Coordinates of C-alpha atoms in Angstrom, one line a residue:
M8 CA -30.6 -30.3 -67.1
D9 CA -29.2 -26.9 -68.1
K10 CA -26.1 -26.6 -65.9
N11 CA -25.4 -23.0 -67.0
K12 CA -28.9 -21.9 -66.0
S13 CA -28.5 -23.5 -62.6
I14 CA -25.1 -21.9 -62.1
Q15 CA -26.3 -18.5 -63.1
I16 CA -29.3 -18.7 -60.7
L17 CA -27.2 -20.0 -57.8
Q18 CA -24.5 -17.3 -58.4
A19 CA -27.1 -14.5 -58.5
Y20 CA -28.6 -15.7 -55.2
A21 CA -25.2 -16.2 -53.6
T22 CA -24.1 -12.7 -54.5
G23 CA -27.4 -11.0 -53.4
L24 CA -27.7 -13.1 -50.2
A25 CA -24.1 -12.3 -49.2
A26 CA -24.9 -8.6 -49.4
Q27 CA -28.2 -9.1 -47.6
S28 CA -26.4 -11.1 -44.8
Y29 CA -24.0 -8.2 -44.3
G30 CA -26.9 -5.8 -44.1
H31 CA -28.7 -7.9 -41.5
R32 CA -25.4 -8.1 -39.5
V33 CA -25.2 -4.2 -39.5
Q34 CA -28.8 -3.9 -38.5
S35 CA -28.2 -6.4 -35.7
K36 CA -25.3 -4.2 -34.4
I37 CA -27.6 -1.1 -34.5
F38 CA -30.4 -2.8 -32.7
A39 CA -27.9 -4.1 -30.0
D40 CA -26.6 -0.6 -29.6
Q41 CA -30.1 0.6 -29.0
G42 CA -30.6 -2.1 -26.3
F43 CA -33.0 -4.2 -28.4
N44 CA -31.0 -7.4 -27.7
K45 CA -33.6 -9.9 -28.7
L46 CA -34.1 -8.2 -32.1
A47 CA -30.3 -7.9 -32.4
E48 CA -29.9 -11.6 -31.8
K49 CA -32.7 -12.5 -34.3
Y50 CA -30.9 -10.5 -37.1
A51 CA -27.4 -11.8 -36.2
D52 CA -28.7 -15.4 -36.3
H53 CA -30.5 -14.5 -39.6
A54 CA -27.3 -13.1 -41.1
N55 CA -25.5 -16.3 -40.1
E56 CA -28.2 -18.4 -41.6
E57 CA -28.0 -16.5 -44.9
M58 CA -24.3 -17.1 -45.1
G59 CA -25.0 -20.8 -44.6
W60 CA -27.2 -20.6 -47.7
V61 CA -24.5 -18.8 -49.6
D62 CA -22.2 -21.7 -48.7
K63 CA -24.7 -24.2 -50.0
F64 CA -25.1 -22.3 -53.2
N65 CA -21.4 -22.0 -53.7
E66 CA -20.9 -25.7 -53.0
R67 CA -23.5 -26.6 -55.6
I68 CA -21.8 -24.2 -58.1
L69 CA -18.6 -26.2 -57.5
D70 CA -20.5 -29.5 -57.9
L71 CA -21.7 -28.3 -61.3
G72 CA -18.1 -27.7 -62.4
A73 CA -18.0 -23.9 -62.1
T74 CA -16.1 -21.5 -59.9
P75 CA -18.2 -19.2 -57.5
L76 CA -17.7 -15.5 -58.1
V77 CA -17.2 -12.8 -55.5
A78 CA -19.1 -9.7 -56.8
A79 CA -19.8 -6.3 -55.4
S80 CA -23.3 -5.5 -54.5
P81 CA -25.2 -2.2 -54.5
E82 CA -25.4 0.0 -51.4
Q83 CA -28.2 -0.8 -49.1
P84 CA -30.1 1.5 -46.8
V85 CA -29.4 1.3 -43.0
F86 CA -32.2 1.9 -40.5
T87 CA -32.1 3.1 -36.9
D88 CA -35.9 2.5 -36.5
P89 CA -36.5 -1.2 -36.0
V90 CA -40.1 -1.1 -37.3
E91 CA -39.1 0.8 -40.4
F92 CA -36.4 -1.8 -41.1
I93 CA -38.9 -4.6 -40.7
K94 CA -41.3 -2.9 -43.1
Y95 CA -38.5 -2.4 -45.6
D96 CA -37.3 -6.0 -45.3
L97 CA -40.9 -7.2 -45.6
E98 CA -41.4 -5.2 -48.7
I99 CA -38.4 -6.9 -50.3
S100 CA -39.8 -10.3 -49.2
H101 CA -43.2 -9.6 -50.7
R102 CA -41.5 -8.7 -54.0
E103 CA -38.8 -11.4 -54.0
V104 CA -40.4 -14.6 -52.5
P105 CA -43.0 -15.1 -55.3
S106 CA -40.2 -14.6 -57.9
L107 CA -37.9 -17.0 -56.0
I108 CA -40.7 -19.6 -55.9
A109 CA -41.4 -19.2 -59.7
L110 CA -37.7 -19.4 -60.5
T111 CA -37.2 -22.5 -58.4
A112 CA -39.9 -24.3 -60.3
T113 CA -37.8 -23.8 -63.5
L114 CA -35.0 -25.9 -61.9
A115 CA -37.1 -29.1 -61.6
D116 CA -34.9 -30.9 -64.1
D117 CA -31.8 -30.3 -61.8
F118 CA -33.0 -32.2 -58.7
K119 CA -30.2 -31.2 -56.4
T120 CA -30.3 -27.5 -57.2
Y121 CA -34.1 -27.6 -57.1
D122 CA -34.0 -29.1 -53.6
I123 CA -31.6 -26.5 -52.4
M124 CA -33.5 -23.6 -53.9
K125 CA -36.8 -25.0 -52.7
A126 CA -35.5 -25.3 -49.1
Y127 CA -34.2 -21.7 -49.4
A128 CA -37.6 -20.5 -50.7
L129 CA -39.4 -22.1 -47.8
D130 CA -37.0 -20.5 -45.4
E131 CA -37.5 -17.1 -47.0
E132 CA -41.3 -17.6 -46.8
D133 CA -40.9 -18.3 -43.1
D134 CA -38.9 -15.1 -42.6
M135 CA -41.6 -13.2 -44.4
F136 CA -44.3 -14.6 -42.1
W137 CA -42.2 -13.7 -39.1
M138 CA -42.0 -10.1 -40.2
E139 CA -45.7 -10.0 -40.9
Q140 CA -46.3 -11.4 -37.4
Q141 CA -44.2 -8.8 -35.8
L142 CA -46.1 -5.9 -37.5
D143 CA -49.4 -7.5 -36.6
L144 CA -48.1 -7.8 -33.0
I145 CA -47.2 -4.2 -32.9
E146 CA -50.8 -3.3 -34.0
K147 CA -52.3 -5.6 -31.3
I148 CA -50.1 -4.8 -28.3
G149 CA -48.7 -1.3 -29.3
L150 CA -45.3 -0.2 -30.2
Q151 CA -44.0 0.4 -26.7
N152 CA -45.0 -3.1 -25.5
W153 CA -43.4 -4.6 -28.6
F154 CA -40.2 -2.7 -27.9
V155 CA -40.2 -4.0 -24.3
Q156 CA -40.3 -7.5 -25.7
Q157 CA -37.2 -6.8 -27.8
L158 CA -35.0 -5.8 -24.9

C-alpha cells in the first residue's frame, strides 16, 4: 500500500469537494430566493452530504498518519438559472466521474481508502443520473411544468 498516494488523492478530493459543497450551498440559497424550495432543499442536502464525504476523507487521512490540509480553491461560477446550473454541474460530472472511478481502482491495495472512494464514486454517479433525469424530465414535461415541481 502506498500511503502517500492515498493521502494525496484523499486530500485532493477533500479540498475540491469542500469548495463544491460551498458552491452547492450558495446555489441552494439562490434557488430558495427564487421560490424553488424543493430544488433549494435538494442542493442544501447535497452540500451537507458532500461535507460528510470531506469528513470521511479527512478521517482517513488522519488514520494514515497525516494531517489534513485546508486549502483555497478557485472561484466557481454562480447561476441564477436552475437549468443552466444543472447543465453545468452535469458537465463536470460527465468529466469527473469516469476519472474518479479510474483513480479509485488504483487504490485497490489500500482496502479502507478504496472502500471510501468507491462509495463516494457510486454516490457521484447517482448524482449524475439525477441531473440527467431532471434534464430529460424538462424535455418531456416542459420547463414551466418542471419549475412548478420545484416550488
